[in-house]
PDB file of C-alpha atoms in Angstrom:
ATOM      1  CA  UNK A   1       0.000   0.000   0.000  1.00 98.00           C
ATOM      2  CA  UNK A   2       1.664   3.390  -0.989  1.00 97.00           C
ATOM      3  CA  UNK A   3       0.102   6.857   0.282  1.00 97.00           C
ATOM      4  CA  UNK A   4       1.489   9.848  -0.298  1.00 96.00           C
ATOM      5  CA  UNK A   5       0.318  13.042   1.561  1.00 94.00           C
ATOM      6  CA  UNK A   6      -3.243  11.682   2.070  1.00 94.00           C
ATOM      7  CA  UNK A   7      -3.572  10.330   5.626  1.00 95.00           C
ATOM      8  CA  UNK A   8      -3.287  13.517   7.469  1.00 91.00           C
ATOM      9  CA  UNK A   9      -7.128  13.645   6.647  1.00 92.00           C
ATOM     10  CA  UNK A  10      -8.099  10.504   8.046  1.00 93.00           C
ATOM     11  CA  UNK A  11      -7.914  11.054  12.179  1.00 90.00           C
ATOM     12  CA  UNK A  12      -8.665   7.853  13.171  1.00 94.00           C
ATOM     13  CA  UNK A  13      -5.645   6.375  11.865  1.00 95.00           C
ATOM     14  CA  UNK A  14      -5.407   3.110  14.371  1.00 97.00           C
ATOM     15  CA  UNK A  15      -8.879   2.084  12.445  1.00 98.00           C
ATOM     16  CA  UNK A  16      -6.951   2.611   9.446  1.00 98.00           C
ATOM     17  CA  UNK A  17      -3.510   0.906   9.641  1.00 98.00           C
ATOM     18  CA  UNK A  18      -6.020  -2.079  11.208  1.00 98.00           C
ATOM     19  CA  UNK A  19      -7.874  -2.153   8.104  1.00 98.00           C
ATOM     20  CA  UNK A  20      -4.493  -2.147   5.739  1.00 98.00           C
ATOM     21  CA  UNK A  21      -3.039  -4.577   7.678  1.00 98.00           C
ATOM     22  CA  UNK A  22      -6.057  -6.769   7.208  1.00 98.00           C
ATOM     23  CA  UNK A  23      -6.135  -6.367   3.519  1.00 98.00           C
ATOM     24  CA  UNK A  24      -2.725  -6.911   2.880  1.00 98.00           C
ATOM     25  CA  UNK A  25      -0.718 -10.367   2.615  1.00 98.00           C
ATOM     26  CA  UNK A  26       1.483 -11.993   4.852  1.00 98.00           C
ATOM     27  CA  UNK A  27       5.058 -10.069   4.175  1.00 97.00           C
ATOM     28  CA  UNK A  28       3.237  -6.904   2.362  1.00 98.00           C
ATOM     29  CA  UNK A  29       4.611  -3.557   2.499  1.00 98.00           C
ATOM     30  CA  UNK A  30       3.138  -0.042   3.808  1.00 98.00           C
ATOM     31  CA  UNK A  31       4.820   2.967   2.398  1.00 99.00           C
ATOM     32  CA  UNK A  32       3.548   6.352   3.276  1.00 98.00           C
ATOM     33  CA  UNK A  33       4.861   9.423   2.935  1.00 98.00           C
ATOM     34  CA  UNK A  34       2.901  12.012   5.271  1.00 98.00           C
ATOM     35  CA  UNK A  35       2.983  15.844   6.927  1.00 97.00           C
ATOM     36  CA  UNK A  36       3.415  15.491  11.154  1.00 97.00           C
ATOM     37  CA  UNK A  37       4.223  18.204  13.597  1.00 97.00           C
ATOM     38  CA  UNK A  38       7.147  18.777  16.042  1.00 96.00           C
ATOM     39  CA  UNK A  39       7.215  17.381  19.630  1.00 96.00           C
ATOM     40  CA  UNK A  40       5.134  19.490  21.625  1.00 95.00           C
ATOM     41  CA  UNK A  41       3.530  22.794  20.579  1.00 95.00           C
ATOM     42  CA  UNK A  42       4.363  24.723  17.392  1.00 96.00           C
ATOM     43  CA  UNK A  43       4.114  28.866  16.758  1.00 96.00           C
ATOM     44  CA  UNK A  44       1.149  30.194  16.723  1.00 96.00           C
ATOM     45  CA  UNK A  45       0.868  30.663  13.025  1.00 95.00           C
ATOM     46  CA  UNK A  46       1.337  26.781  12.997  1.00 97.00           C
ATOM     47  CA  UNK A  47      -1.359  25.869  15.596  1.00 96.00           C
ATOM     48  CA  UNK A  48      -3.991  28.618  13.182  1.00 95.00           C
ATOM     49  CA  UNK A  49      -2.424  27.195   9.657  1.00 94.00           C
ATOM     50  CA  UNK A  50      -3.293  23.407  11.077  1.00 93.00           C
ATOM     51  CA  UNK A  51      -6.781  24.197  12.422  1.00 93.00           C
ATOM     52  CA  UNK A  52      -7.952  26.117   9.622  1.00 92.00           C
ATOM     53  CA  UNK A  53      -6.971  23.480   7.221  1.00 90.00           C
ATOM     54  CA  UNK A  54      -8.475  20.716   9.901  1.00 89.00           C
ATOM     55  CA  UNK A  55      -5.036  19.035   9.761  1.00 89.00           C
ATOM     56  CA  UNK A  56      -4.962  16.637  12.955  1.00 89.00           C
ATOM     57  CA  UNK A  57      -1.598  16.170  12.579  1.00 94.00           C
ATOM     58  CA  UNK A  58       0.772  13.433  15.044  1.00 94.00           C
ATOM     59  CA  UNK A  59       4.346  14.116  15.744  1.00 97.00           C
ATOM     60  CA  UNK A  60       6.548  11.699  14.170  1.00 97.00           C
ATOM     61  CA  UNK A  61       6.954   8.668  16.549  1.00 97.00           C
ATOM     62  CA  UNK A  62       3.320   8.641  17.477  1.00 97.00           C
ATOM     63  CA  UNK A  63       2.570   8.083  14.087  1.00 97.00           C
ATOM     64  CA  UNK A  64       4.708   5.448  13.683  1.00 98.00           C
ATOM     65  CA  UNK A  65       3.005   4.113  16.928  1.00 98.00           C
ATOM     66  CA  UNK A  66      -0.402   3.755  14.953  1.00 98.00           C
ATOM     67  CA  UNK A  67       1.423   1.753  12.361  1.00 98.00           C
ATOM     68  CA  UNK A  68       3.141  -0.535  15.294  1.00 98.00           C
ATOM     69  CA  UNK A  69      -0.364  -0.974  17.397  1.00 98.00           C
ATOM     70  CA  UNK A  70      -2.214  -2.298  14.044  1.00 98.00           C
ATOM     71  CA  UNK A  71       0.184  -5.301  14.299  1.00 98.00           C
ATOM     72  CA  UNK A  72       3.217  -4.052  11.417  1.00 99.00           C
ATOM     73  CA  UNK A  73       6.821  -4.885  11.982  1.00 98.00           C
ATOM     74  CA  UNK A  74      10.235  -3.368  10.728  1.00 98.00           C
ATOM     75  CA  UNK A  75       8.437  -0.096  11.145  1.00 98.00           C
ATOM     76  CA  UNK A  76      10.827   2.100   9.953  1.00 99.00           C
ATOM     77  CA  UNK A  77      10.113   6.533  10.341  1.00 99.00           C
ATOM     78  CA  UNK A  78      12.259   9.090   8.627  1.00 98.00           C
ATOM     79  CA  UNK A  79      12.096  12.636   9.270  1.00 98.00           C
ATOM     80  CA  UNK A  80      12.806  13.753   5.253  1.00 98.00           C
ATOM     81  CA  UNK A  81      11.716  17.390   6.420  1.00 98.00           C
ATOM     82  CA  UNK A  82      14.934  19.092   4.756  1.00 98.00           C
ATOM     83  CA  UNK A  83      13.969  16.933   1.664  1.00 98.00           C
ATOM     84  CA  UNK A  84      10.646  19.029   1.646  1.00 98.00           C
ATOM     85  CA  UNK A  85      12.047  22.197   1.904  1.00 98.00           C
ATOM     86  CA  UNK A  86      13.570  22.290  -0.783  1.00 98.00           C
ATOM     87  CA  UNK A  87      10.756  20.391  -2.642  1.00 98.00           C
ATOM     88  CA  UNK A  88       8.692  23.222  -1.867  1.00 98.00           C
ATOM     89  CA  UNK A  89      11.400  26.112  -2.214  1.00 98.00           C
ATOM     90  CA  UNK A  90      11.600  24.235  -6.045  1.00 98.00           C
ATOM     91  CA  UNK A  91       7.775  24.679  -6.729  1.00 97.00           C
ATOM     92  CA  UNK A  92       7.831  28.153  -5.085  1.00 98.00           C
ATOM     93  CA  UNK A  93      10.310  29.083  -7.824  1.00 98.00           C
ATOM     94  CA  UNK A  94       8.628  27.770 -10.850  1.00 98.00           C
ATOM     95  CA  UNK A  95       5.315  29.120  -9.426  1.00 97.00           C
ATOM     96  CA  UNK A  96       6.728  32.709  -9.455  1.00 98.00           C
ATOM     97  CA  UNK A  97       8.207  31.877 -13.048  1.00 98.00           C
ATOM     98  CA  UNK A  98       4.954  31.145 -14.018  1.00 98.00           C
ATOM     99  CA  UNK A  99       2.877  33.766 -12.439  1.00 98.00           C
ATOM    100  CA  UNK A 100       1.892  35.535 -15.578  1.00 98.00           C
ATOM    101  CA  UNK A 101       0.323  32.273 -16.975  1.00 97.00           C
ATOM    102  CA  UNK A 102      -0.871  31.315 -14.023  1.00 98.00           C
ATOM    103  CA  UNK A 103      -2.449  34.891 -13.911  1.00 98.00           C
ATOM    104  CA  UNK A 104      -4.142  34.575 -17.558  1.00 98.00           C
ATOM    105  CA  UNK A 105      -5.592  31.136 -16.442  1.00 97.00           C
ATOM    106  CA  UNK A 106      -6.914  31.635 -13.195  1.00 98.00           C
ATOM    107  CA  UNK A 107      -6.826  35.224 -11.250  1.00 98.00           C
ATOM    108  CA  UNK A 108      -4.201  37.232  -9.717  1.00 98.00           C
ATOM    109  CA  UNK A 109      -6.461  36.316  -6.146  1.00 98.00           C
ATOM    110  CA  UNK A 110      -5.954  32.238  -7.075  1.00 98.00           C
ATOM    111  CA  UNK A 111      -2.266  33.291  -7.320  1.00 98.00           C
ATOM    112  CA  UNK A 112      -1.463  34.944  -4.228  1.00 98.00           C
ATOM    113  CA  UNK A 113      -3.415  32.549  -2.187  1.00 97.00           C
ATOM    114  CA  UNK A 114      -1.911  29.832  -3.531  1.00 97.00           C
ATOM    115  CA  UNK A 115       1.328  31.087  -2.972  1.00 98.00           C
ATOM    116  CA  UNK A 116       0.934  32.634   0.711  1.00 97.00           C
ATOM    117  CA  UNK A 117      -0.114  28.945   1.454  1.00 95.00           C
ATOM    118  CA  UNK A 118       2.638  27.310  -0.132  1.00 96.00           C
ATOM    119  CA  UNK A 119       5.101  30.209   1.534  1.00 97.00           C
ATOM    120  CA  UNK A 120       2.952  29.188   4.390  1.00 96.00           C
ATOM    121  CA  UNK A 121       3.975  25.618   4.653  1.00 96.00           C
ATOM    122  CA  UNK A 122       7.652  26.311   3.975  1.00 98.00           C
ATOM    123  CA  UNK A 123       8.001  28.792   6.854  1.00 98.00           C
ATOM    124  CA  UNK A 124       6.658  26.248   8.965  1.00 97.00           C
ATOM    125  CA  UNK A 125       9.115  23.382   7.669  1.00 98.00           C
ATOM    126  CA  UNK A 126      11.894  26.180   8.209  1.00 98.00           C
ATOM    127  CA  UNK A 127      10.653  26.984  11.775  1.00 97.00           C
ATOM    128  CA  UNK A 128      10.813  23.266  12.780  1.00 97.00           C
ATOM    129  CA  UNK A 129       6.830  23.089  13.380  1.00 98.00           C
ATOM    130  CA  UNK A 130       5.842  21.033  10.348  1.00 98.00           C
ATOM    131  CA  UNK A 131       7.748  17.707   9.319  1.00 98.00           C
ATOM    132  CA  UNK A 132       7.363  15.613   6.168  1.00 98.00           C
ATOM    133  CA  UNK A 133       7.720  11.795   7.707  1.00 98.00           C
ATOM    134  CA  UNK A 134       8.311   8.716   5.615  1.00 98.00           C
ATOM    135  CA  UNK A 135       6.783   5.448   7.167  1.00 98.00           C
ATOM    136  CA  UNK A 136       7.255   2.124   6.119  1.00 98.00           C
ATOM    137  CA  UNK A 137       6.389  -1.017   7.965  1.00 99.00           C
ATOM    138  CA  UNK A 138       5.845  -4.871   6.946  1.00 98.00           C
ATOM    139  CA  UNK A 139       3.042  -7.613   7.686  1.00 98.00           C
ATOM    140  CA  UNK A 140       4.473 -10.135   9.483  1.00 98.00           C
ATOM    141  CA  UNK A 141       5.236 -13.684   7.535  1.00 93.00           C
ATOM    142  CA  UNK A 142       2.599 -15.627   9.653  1.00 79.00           C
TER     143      UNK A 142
END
């Protein structure tokens, strides 16, 4: 199973990772790639960016507990936060290069919302609030 940036949405995630280890085989993989939060409480604009976007996000490890409690092993959790700063510092650049086309499409509004949210985001990768985890975790052979 392979998810990438989806299961931030889903807040019951023990239900989940019960219900993907139940529909894959014995030895079948979990890969996930997913937004979590720092250890303990972030900067204000973090706590009002996650709760207007209804982000429940988990910090890192309790995350990977979810995984762990549905019965996976070899749970393995990176922190690849760097890795998504300059993912998004990348698509902040060709967004300004586009802006003009981007402008003739849509609206000059779509534009700077789209980018105060992506500016957003990377600010609170920078500040340390916001991580970018990758999970992966196997069924056991039984």
């Amino acid at each position: 199973i392979w998810s990438r940036e989806t299961l931030l949405h889903v807040p019951d995630k023990d239900n989940l990772f019960k219900k993907f280890y139940s529909w894959l085989s014995p030895g079948g993989a979990v890969m996930i790639t997913d937004y979590a939060r720092r250890v303990g409480r972030g900067s204000d604009k973090f706590e009002n960016y996650i709760q207007e976007s209804g982000y429940p996000l988990e910090e890192l490890e309790r995350y990977g507990d979810h995984i762990r409690q549905a019965g996976f092993e070899q749970v393995t959790i990176q922190d690849q936060t760097d890795y998504l700063i300059s993912i998004l510092q990348d698509q902040l650049h060709k967004l300004d290069s586009g802006q003009e086309e981007f402008i003739r499409k849509f609206s000059k509004e779509d534009f700077d919302y789209l980018r105060s949210r992506w500016q957003l985001k990377l600010d609170c990768c920078q500040d340390g609030d916001m991580r970018w985890g990758w999970f992966s975790a196997r069924r056991p052979n039984k």
